[in-house]
Amino acid sequence: MSAPALVLKTPAKINWVLEVLGKREDGFHELALVFQAISLWDELSFYRKDRGLELSIVSSPTPLEADDSNLVLKAARLFFQAAGLEAGTRIELKKNIPLAAGLGGGSSDAAATLWGLNRLYETRMPLEKLQTLASRLGSDVPFFLTGGTALGLGRGEVIEPWEGTVNFSLVLVKPEEGLATPKVYQSGKAVLTRGEKARELKSLLQTKDPRVVARGLFNGLEPAAFSLLPRVESLKNSLLEEGALGALVSGSGPTVFALVENDEAAQALARKMKPQAAHVFAVQTLSEGPRIIS
Ligand code: C5P
């Protein structure tokens, strides 16, 4: 088989803060949230072919269909349509990011597909154009075009990158079960706040001190995730009992992330948590988004 024309890896995210400001007329919720890219990666390989579009899932921690509902295929179709080009690509997807986890895996794959095809076909679409396409695929997708740390407003699709975040060490813990995002938003359990916590996190991050950052963690969807899956609350409590500086549900859950002092502490906490959850990862924060491997 021929070599891939482009291989990328693309990160997962957590949310340091997720504030729900209210419900909108279009059914979405108005948010103020702080996204953070982390070192847990999916990998996408792009192969040229004569015509058509094909997706193969090479591996995945949980079963995933390569059908029309897959965000990679939706992103590729949208790209070729916007670029006015005929599709001629096979994409191989190697998943490491658990699905329905609150880690943005599908959104990250979609953003990497837009970003990768724009490079492969040398279409030179500017970032704003890619962001517009990305926002049509999902609220979290625009963030992953740039990654790093960013404030998200609107549905989460309006991105203000925050430069200069240092490396923080985290442990991620996800139970076997997933949580469907719409169910979490529609549970009636979201706590409404005004957006100050998201904005205030910027100065906490600038201290570069994980103990200070831990004081700013907040997620208005956390009570909803706890009520839909009570095990999530016990995982959070375990992380805190085991010495995490802070712990919080990521996005709509059910993954809980714990902030710790350094990488050594992350490895030790991950080892302790392994018997309690299906997926446990020690990771670091990143200052980037999709990365070219070859
Ligand atoms: O934008 P995305 O497709 O990721 O959203 C999935 C679902 O999550 C939406 O259909 C909606 O139910 C919920 N959602 C929301 N408000 C947001 C983002 C998502 O209510 N800002």
mmCIF file of C-alpha atoms and ligand atoms in Angstrom:
data_model
loop_
_atom_site.group_PDB
_atom_site.id
_atom_site.type_symbol
_atom_site.label_atom_id
_atom_site.label_comp_id
_atom_site.label_asym_id
_atom_site.label_seq_id
_atom_site.Cartn_x
_atom_site.Cartn_y
_atom_site.Cartn_z
ATOM 1 C CA MET A 1 0.000 0.000 0.000
ATOM 2 C CA SER A 2 1.219 3.527 -0.750
ATOM 3 C CA ALA A 3 2.501 5.775 2.041
ATOM 4 C CA PRO A 4 0.146 8.379 3.533
ATOM 5 C CA ALA A 5 0.436 11.880 2.046
ATOM 6 C CA LEU A 6 0.027 13.444 5.507
ATOM 7 C CA VAL A 7 -0.118 12.140 9.089
ATOM 8 C CA LEU A 8 -1.400 14.332 11.942
ATOM 9 C CA LYS A 9 -2.042 13.947 15.600
ATOM 10 C CA THR A 10 -4.715 16.009 17.267
ATOM 11 C CA PRO A 11 -5.276 16.530 21.002
ATOM 12 C CA ALA A 12 -8.125 16.089 23.495
ATOM 13 C CA LYS A 13 -9.253 18.983 25.738
ATOM 14 C CA ILE A 14 -10.486 19.613 29.227
ATOM 15 C CA ASN A 15 -12.339 22.713 30.400
ATOM 16 C CA TRP A 16 -10.785 24.596 33.320
ATOM 17 C CA VAL A 17 -14.089 26.446 33.570
ATOM 18 C CA LEU A 18 -17.497 25.897 31.947
ATOM 19 C CA GLU A 19 -20.153 28.481 32.759
ATOM 20 C CA VAL A 20 -23.697 28.189 31.453
ATOM 21 C CA LEU A 21 -25.101 31.711 31.109
ATOM 22 C CA GLY A 22 -28.588 30.785 29.888
ATOM 23 C CA LYS A 23 -30.654 29.054 27.229
ATOM 24 C CA ARG A 24 -30.866 30.641 23.767
ATOM 25 C CA GLU A 25 -33.733 30.866 21.299
ATOM 26 C CA ASP A 26 -31.976 28.389 18.976
ATOM 27 C CA GLY A 27 -31.996 25.700 21.703
ATOM 28 C CA PHE A 28 -28.263 25.970 22.442
ATOM 29 C CA HIS A 29 -26.889 27.359 25.700
ATOM 30 C CA GLU A 30 -24.884 30.559 25.930
ATOM 31 C CA LEU A 31 -21.510 29.692 27.477
ATOM 32 C CA ALA A 32 -18.304 31.185 28.819
ATOM 33 C CA LEU A 33 -15.690 28.455 29.049
ATOM 34 C CA VAL A 34 -11.957 27.956 29.151
ATOM 35 C CA PHE A 35 -10.623 25.245 26.859
ATOM 36 C CA GLN A 36 -7.282 23.541 27.447
ATOM 37 C CA ALA A 37 -5.602 21.147 24.962
ATOM 38 C CA ILE A 38 -3.955 18.120 26.610
ATOM 39 C CA SER A 39 -1.445 15.458 25.571
ATOM 40 C CA LEU A 40 -3.903 12.672 24.728
ATOM 41 C CA TRP A 41 -3.964 12.320 20.963
ATOM 42 C CA ASP A 42 -5.941 10.827 18.081
ATOM 43 C CA GLU A 43 -4.026 10.203 14.855
ATOM 44 C CA LEU A 44 -5.258 10.813 11.289
ATOM 45 C CA SER A 45 -3.507 9.600 8.127
ATOM 46 C CA PHE A 46 -4.550 11.032 4.770
ATOM 47 C CA TYR A 47 -4.041 9.002 1.569
ATOM 48 C CA ARG A 48 -4.681 10.284 -1.920
ATOM 49 C CA LYS A 49 -7.011 8.262 -4.141
ATOM 50 C CA ASP A 50 -8.566 8.878 -7.556
ATOM 51 C CA ARG A 51 -11.978 9.904 -6.351
ATOM 52 C CA GLY A 52 -14.412 9.662 -3.485
ATOM 53 C CA LEU A 53 -14.080 9.784 0.251
ATOM 54 C CA GLU A 54 -13.375 6.869 2.542
ATOM 55 C CA LEU A 55 -12.842 6.540 6.287
ATOM 56 C CA SER A 56 -11.311 3.562 8.088
ATOM 57 C CA ILE A 57 -11.207 3.355 11.878
ATOM 58 C CA VAL A 58 -7.929 1.584 12.592
ATOM 59 C CA SER A 59 -8.393 1.346 16.358
ATOM 60 C CA SER A 60 -10.654 2.827 19.017
ATOM 61 C CA PRO A 61 -10.982 2.414 22.799
ATOM 62 C CA THR A 62 -14.774 2.066 22.351
ATOM 63 C CA PRO A 63 -16.664 0.926 19.208
ATOM 64 C CA LEU A 64 -17.110 3.649 16.601
ATOM 65 C CA GLU A 65 -18.843 3.451 13.203
ATOM 66 C CA ALA A 66 -17.178 4.915 10.117
ATOM 67 C CA ASP A 67 -20.635 5.926 8.803
ATOM 68 C CA ASP A 68 -22.096 9.241 7.639
ATOM 69 C CA SER A 69 -22.629 10.411 11.231
ATOM 70 C CA ASN A 70 -18.849 10.409 11.770
ATOM 71 C CA LEU A 71 -17.568 13.964 12.163
ATOM 72 C CA VAL A 72 -14.418 13.222 10.121
ATOM 73 C CA LEU A 73 -16.519 12.405 7.041
ATOM 74 C CA LYS A 74 -18.784 15.397 7.665
ATOM 75 C CA ALA A 75 -15.728 17.676 7.953
ATOM 76 C CA ALA A 76 -14.133 16.258 4.793
ATOM 77 C CA ARG A 77 -17.355 16.710 2.805
ATOM 78 C CA LEU A 78 -17.710 20.276 4.036
ATOM 79 C CA PHE A 79 -14.086 21.024 3.118
ATOM 80 C CA PHE A 80 -14.351 19.730 -0.467
ATOM 81 C CA GLN A 81 -17.645 21.551 -0.966
ATOM 82 C CA ALA A 82 -16.226 24.855 0.348
ATOM 83 C CA ALA A 83 -13.013 24.459 -1.667
ATOM 84 C CA GLY A 84 -14.938 23.560 -4.861
ATOM 85 C CA LEU A 85 -12.788 20.427 -5.286
ATOM 86 C CA GLU A 86 -13.685 16.860 -6.095
ATOM 87 C CA ALA A 87 -12.970 14.557 -3.164
ATOM 88 C CA GLY A 88 -10.151 12.042 -3.561
ATOM 89 C CA THR A 89 -9.021 10.972 -0.102
ATOM 90 C CA ARG A 90 -8.965 8.000 2.206
ATOM 91 C CA ILE A 91 -8.579 8.850 5.899
ATOM 92 C CA GLU A 92 -7.404 6.419 8.535
ATOM 93 C CA LEU A 93 -8.351 7.288 12.099
ATOM 94 C CA LYS A 94 -6.532 5.863 15.101
ATOM 95 C CA LYS A 95 -8.511 6.799 18.224
ATOM 96 C CA ASN A 96 -7.028 7.036 21.690
ATOM 97 C CA ILE A 97 -9.439 9.660 23.057
ATOM 98 C CA PRO A 98 -12.467 7.929 24.646
ATOM 99 C CA LEU A 99 -15.841 8.719 23.038
ATOM 100 C CA ALA A 100 -18.744 10.566 24.740
ATOM 101 C CA ALA A 101 -16.267 11.529 27.451
ATOM 102 C CA GLY A 102 -16.322 15.349 27.627
ATOM 103 C CA LEU A 103 -12.825 15.365 26.096
ATOM 104 C CA GLY A 104 -13.800 16.680 22.648
ATOM 105 C CA GLY A 105 -12.346 13.732 20.709
ATOM 106 C CA GLY A 106 -14.818 13.835 17.805
ATOM 107 C CA SER A 107 -14.548 17.634 17.574
ATOM 108 C CA SER A 108 -10.758 17.412 17.542
ATOM 109 C CA ASP A 109 -10.825 14.844 14.714
ATOM 110 C CA ALA A 110 -13.171 17.103 12.729
ATOM 111 C CA ALA A 111 -10.942 20.166 13.188
ATOM 112 C CA ALA A 112 -7.845 18.153 12.237
ATOM 113 C CA THR A 113 -9.616 16.948 9.081
ATOM 114 C CA LEU A 114 -10.319 20.537 7.965
ATOM 115 C CA TRP A 115 -6.803 21.646 8.950
ATOM 116 C CA GLY A 116 -5.131 18.642 7.289
ATOM 117 C CA LEU A 117 -7.067 18.805 4.005
ATOM 118 C CA ASN A 118 -6.357 22.554 3.775
ATOM 119 C CA ARG A 119 -2.625 21.686 3.888
ATOM 120 C CA LEU A 120 -2.764 18.618 1.689
ATOM 121 C CA TYR A 121 -4.669 20.393 -1.099
ATOM 122 C CA GLU A 122 -2.758 23.672 -0.580
ATOM 123 C CA THR A 123 -6.073 25.540 -0.572
ATOM 124 C CA ARG A 124 -4.754 28.187 1.854
ATOM 125 C CA MET A 125 -8.118 28.862 3.450
ATOM 126 C CA PRO A 126 -7.493 31.465 6.164
ATOM 127 C CA LEU A 127 -8.107 30.551 9.808
ATOM 128 C CA GLU A 128 -11.348 32.586 9.906
ATOM 129 C CA LYS A 129 -12.760 30.578 6.996
ATOM 130 C CA LEU A 130 -11.788 27.278 8.654
ATOM 131 C CA GLN A 131 -13.362 28.522 11.896
ATOM 132 C CA THR A 132 -16.639 29.255 10.103
ATOM 133 C CA LEU A 133 -16.678 25.752 8.600
ATOM 134 C CA ALA A 134 -15.697 24.262 11.978
ATOM 135 C CA SER A 135 -18.549 25.997 13.809
ATOM 136 C CA ARG A 136 -21.023 24.304 11.426
ATOM 137 C CA LEU A 137 -19.723 20.912 12.568
ATOM 138 C CA GLY A 138 -20.076 21.500 16.327
ATOM 139 C CA SER A 139 -19.647 24.072 19.077
ATOM 140 C CA ASP A 140 -16.240 22.737 20.226
ATOM 141 C CA VAL A 141 -14.702 22.249 16.772
ATOM 142 C CA PRO A 142 -13.253 25.793 16.175
ATOM 143 C CA PHE A 143 -11.165 25.577 19.383
ATOM 144 C CA PHE A 144 -9.221 22.588 18.055
ATOM 145 C CA LEU A 145 -7.958 24.475 14.971
ATOM 146 C CA THR A 146 -5.616 26.397 17.276
ATOM 147 C CA GLY A 147 -5.683 24.393 20.544
ATOM 148 C CA GLY A 148 -3.558 25.589 23.473
ATOM 149 C CA THR A 149 -5.572 27.540 26.036
ATOM 150 C CA ALA A 150 -8.548 29.641 24.914
ATOM 151 C CA LEU A 151 -11.647 31.416 26.161
ATOM 152 C CA GLY A 152 -14.793 30.243 24.359
ATOM 153 C CA LEU A 153 -17.924 32.377 24.123
ATOM 154 C CA GLY A 154 -21.299 32.086 22.377
ATOM 155 C CA ARG A 155 -22.074 28.369 21.931
ATOM 156 C CA GLY A 156 -18.353 27.849 22.611
ATOM 157 C CA GLU A 157 -17.441 28.512 18.967
ATOM 158 C CA VAL A 158 -16.162 32.095 19.436
ATOM 159 C CA ILE A 159 -12.518 31.614 20.403
ATOM 160 C CA GLU A 160 -10.078 34.008 22.087
ATOM 161 C CA PRO A 161 -6.667 32.283 22.396
ATOM 162 C CA TRP A 162 -4.785 32.843 25.660
ATOM 163 C CA GLU A 163 -1.029 32.699 25.084
ATOM 164 C CA GLY A 164 1.665 31.751 27.547
ATOM 165 C CA THR A 165 0.115 28.962 29.628
ATOM 166 C CA VAL A 166 2.839 26.801 31.156
ATOM 167 C CA ASN A 167 2.713 23.012 31.447
ATOM 168 C CA PHE A 168 0.374 21.694 34.112
ATOM 169 C CA SER A 169 0.107 18.011 35.035
ATOM 170 C CA LEU A 170 -3.292 16.333 35.093
ATOM 171 C CA VAL A 171 -4.851 12.924 35.629
ATOM 172 C CA LEU A 172 -7.980 11.971 33.664
ATOM 173 C CA VAL A 173 -10.387 9.365 34.952
ATOM 174 C CA LYS A 174 -13.344 8.118 32.907
ATOM 175 C CA PRO A 175 -15.855 5.433 33.898
ATOM 176 C CA GLU A 176 -16.884 2.817 31.316
ATOM 177 C CA GLU A 177 -20.210 4.575 30.601
ATOM 178 C CA GLY A 178 -20.417 7.657 28.355
ATOM 179 C CA LEU A 179 -22.716 10.673 28.673
ATOM 180 C CA ALA A 180 -24.600 12.163 25.706
ATOM 181 C CA THR A 181 -24.006 15.937 25.659
ATOM 182 C CA PRO A 182 -27.654 16.935 24.847
ATOM 183 C CA LYS A 183 -28.916 14.868 27.795
ATOM 184 C CA VAL A 184 -26.603 16.701 30.182
ATOM 185 C CA TYR A 185 -27.637 20.159 28.917
ATOM 186 C CA GLN A 186 -31.320 19.211 28.975
ATOM 187 C CA SER A 187 -31.317 17.650 32.457
ATOM 188 C CA GLY A 188 -32.523 20.895 34.062
ATOM 189 C CA LYS A 189 -29.675 20.588 36.587
ATOM 190 C CA ALA A 190 -27.212 23.064 35.047
ATOM 191 C CA VAL A 191 -26.175 25.887 37.384
ATOM 192 C CA LEU A 192 -26.418 29.327 35.737
ATOM 193 C CA THR A 193 -23.625 31.858 36.373
ATOM 194 C CA ARG A 194 -22.504 35.109 34.725
ATOM 195 C CA GLY A 195 -19.168 34.415 33.046
ATOM 196 C CA GLU A 196 -16.804 36.025 35.564
ATOM 197 C CA LYS A 197 -15.233 32.723 36.613
ATOM 198 C CA ALA A 198 -14.106 32.008 33.047
ATOM 199 C CA ARG A 199 -12.548 35.468 32.617
ATOM 200 C CA GLU A 200 -10.936 35.396 36.064
ATOM 201 C CA LEU A 201 -9.132 32.144 35.314
ATOM 202 C CA LYS A 202 -6.724 34.024 33.012
ATOM 203 C CA SER A 203 -4.926 35.719 35.901
ATOM 204 C CA LEU A 204 -4.922 32.475 37.930
ATOM 205 C CA LEU A 205 -3.208 30.663 35.024
ATOM 206 C CA GLN A 206 -0.635 33.464 34.793
ATOM 207 C CA THR A 207 0.586 32.655 38.329
ATOM 208 C CA LYS A 208 1.788 29.290 36.858
ATOM 209 C CA ASP A 209 0.929 27.778 40.266
ATOM 210 C CA PRO A 210 -1.352 24.704 40.104
ATOM 211 C CA ARG A 211 -2.576 25.368 43.679
ATOM 212 C CA VAL A 212 -3.850 28.784 42.601
ATOM 213 C CA VAL A 213 -5.387 27.445 39.365
ATOM 214 C CA ALA A 214 -7.151 24.715 41.381
ATOM 215 C CA ARG A 215 -9.079 27.424 43.257
ATOM 216 C CA GLY A 216 -10.638 28.648 39.990
ATOM 217 C CA LEU A 217 -12.007 25.334 38.653
ATOM 218 C CA PHE A 218 -15.759 25.464 37.970
ATOM 219 C CA ASN A 219 -18.272 23.574 35.816
ATOM 220 C CA GLY A 220 -21.973 24.512 35.840
ATOM 221 C CA LEU A 221 -22.801 21.145 34.205
ATOM 222 C CA GLU A 222 -21.187 19.140 37.006
ATOM 223 C CA PRO A 223 -24.401 18.658 39.081
ATOM 224 C CA ALA A 224 -26.129 17.417 35.900
ATOM 225 C CA ALA A 225 -23.343 14.876 35.207
ATOM 226 C CA PHE A 226 -23.433 13.718 38.858
ATOM 227 C CA SER A 227 -27.200 13.185 38.808
ATOM 228 C CA LEU A 228 -27.122 11.241 35.502
ATOM 229 C CA LEU A 229 -24.137 9.103 36.558
ATOM 230 C CA PRO A 230 -23.561 9.142 40.346
ATOM 231 C CA ARG A 231 -20.286 7.241 39.920
ATOM 232 C CA VAL A 232 -18.752 10.419 38.515
ATOM 233 C CA GLU A 233 -19.108 12.154 41.882
ATOM 234 C CA SER A 234 -17.418 9.265 43.713
ATOM 235 C CA LEU A 235 -14.529 9.352 41.218
ATOM 236 C CA LYS A 236 -14.096 13.075 41.884
ATOM 237 C CA ASN A 237 -14.119 12.474 45.644
ATOM 238 C CA SER A 238 -11.538 9.668 45.288
ATOM 239 C CA LEU A 239 -9.218 11.962 43.319
ATOM 240 C CA LEU A 240 -9.437 14.621 46.037
ATOM 241 C CA GLU A 241 -8.951 12.063 48.822
ATOM 242 C CA GLU A 242 -5.854 10.768 47.013
ATOM 243 C CA GLY A 243 -4.293 14.214 47.110
ATOM 244 C CA ALA A 244 -5.349 16.060 43.913
ATOM 245 C CA LEU A 245 -5.058 19.870 44.276
ATOM 246 C CA GLY A 246 -8.427 20.174 42.542
ATOM 247 C CA ALA A 247 -10.739 17.961 40.461
ATOM 248 C CA LEU A 248 -13.594 18.732 38.067
ATOM 249 C CA VAL A 249 -15.869 17.116 35.482
ATOM 250 C CA SER A 250 -14.619 18.009 31.980
ATOM 251 C CA GLY A 251 -17.234 19.506 29.612
ATOM 252 C CA SER A 252 -20.474 17.518 29.808
ATOM 253 C CA GLY A 253 -18.591 14.590 31.377
ATOM 254 C CA PRO A 254 -18.261 11.929 32.498
ATOM 255 C CA THR A 255 -14.441 12.313 32.537
ATOM 256 C CA VAL A 256 -13.105 13.906 35.727
ATOM 257 C CA PHE A 257 -9.694 15.580 35.574
ATOM 258 C CA ALA A 258 -7.456 16.188 38.563
ATOM 259 C CA LEU A 259 -4.826 18.908 38.774
ATOM 260 C CA VAL A 260 -1.614 17.841 40.549
ATOM 261 C CA GLU A 261 1.775 19.357 41.414
ATOM 262 C CA ASN A 262 3.945 17.773 38.683
ATOM 263 C CA ASP A 263 4.304 14.857 36.287
ATOM 264 C CA GLU A 264 5.603 12.513 38.994
ATOM 265 C CA ALA A 265 2.509 13.176 41.117
ATOM 266 C CA ALA A 266 0.326 12.572 38.031
ATOM 267 C CA GLN A 267 1.941 9.176 37.361
ATOM 268 C CA ALA A 268 1.517 8.172 41.020
ATOM 269 C CA LEU A 269 -2.139 9.282 41.178
ATOM 270 C CA ALA A 270 -2.901 7.536 37.858
ATOM 271 C CA ARG A 271 -1.500 4.266 39.262
ATOM 272 C CA LYS A 272 -3.710 4.593 42.358
ATOM 273 C CA MET A 273 -6.843 5.299 40.294
ATOM 274 C CA LYS A 274 -6.370 2.451 37.746
ATOM 275 C CA PRO A 275 -8.466 -0.102 39.704
ATOM 276 C CA GLN A 276 -11.379 2.352 39.980
ATOM 277 C CA ALA A 277 -12.043 3.365 36.374
ATOM 278 C CA ALA A 278 -12.005 1.972 32.835
ATOM 279 C CA HIS A 279 -9.800 4.765 31.445
ATOM 280 C CA VAL A 280 -7.058 6.561 33.398
ATOM 281 C CA PHE A 281 -4.448 8.838 31.800
ATOM 282 C CA ALA A 282 -1.616 11.004 33.148
ATOM 283 C CA VAL A 283 -1.316 13.970 30.758
ATOM 284 C CA GLN A 284 0.106 17.483 30.426
ATOM 285 C CA THR A 285 -1.395 20.688 29.119
ATOM 286 C CA LEU A 286 -0.327 21.794 25.611
ATOM 287 C CA SER A 287 0.184 25.171 23.948
ATOM 288 C CA GLU A 288 -0.870 23.935 20.485
ATOM 289 C CA GLY A 289 -3.474 22.068 18.410
ATOM 290 C CA PRO A 290 -3.038 19.569 15.538
ATOM 291 C CA ARG A 291 0.590 18.569 14.911
ATOM 292 C CA ILE A 292 2.159 17.115 11.732
ATOM 293 C CA ILE A 293 3.910 13.783 12.307
ATOM 294 C CA SER A 294 4.901 13.140 8.674
HETATM 295 O O1 C5P B 1 -22.579 21.837 19.029
HETATM 296 P P1 C5P B 1 -22.669 20.395 19.347
HETATM 297 O O2 C5P B 1 -23.163 19.579 18.178
HETATM 298 O O3 C5P B 1 -21.409 19.827 19.916
HETATM 299 O O4 C5P B 1 -23.747 20.252 20.482
HETATM 300 C C1 C5P B 1 -24.297 19.023 20.866
HETATM 301 C C2 C5P B 1 -25.525 19.283 21.736
HETATM 302 O O5 C5P B 1 -25.124 19.820 22.998
HETATM 303 C C3 C5P B 1 -26.490 20.295 21.187
HETATM 304 O O6 C5P B 1 -27.418 19.683 20.320
HETATM 305 C C4 C5P B 1 -27.153 20.820 22.442
HETATM 306 O O7 C5P B 1 -28.132 19.911 22.914
HETATM 307 C C5 C5P B 1 -26.012 20.824 23.435
HETATM 308 N N1 C5P B 1 -25.337 22.127 23.511
HETATM 309 C C6 C5P B 1 -25.967 23.213 24.074
HETATM 310 N N2 C5P B 1 -25.323 24.419 24.142
HETATM 311 C C7 C5P B 1 -24.064 24.554 23.678
HETATM 312 C C8 C5P B 1 -23.382 23.455 23.113
HETATM 313 C C9 C5P B 1 -24.064 22.252 23.043
HETATM 314 O O8 C5P B 1 -27.128 23.112 24.510
HETATM 315 N N3 C5P B 1 -23.447 25.725 23.772
#
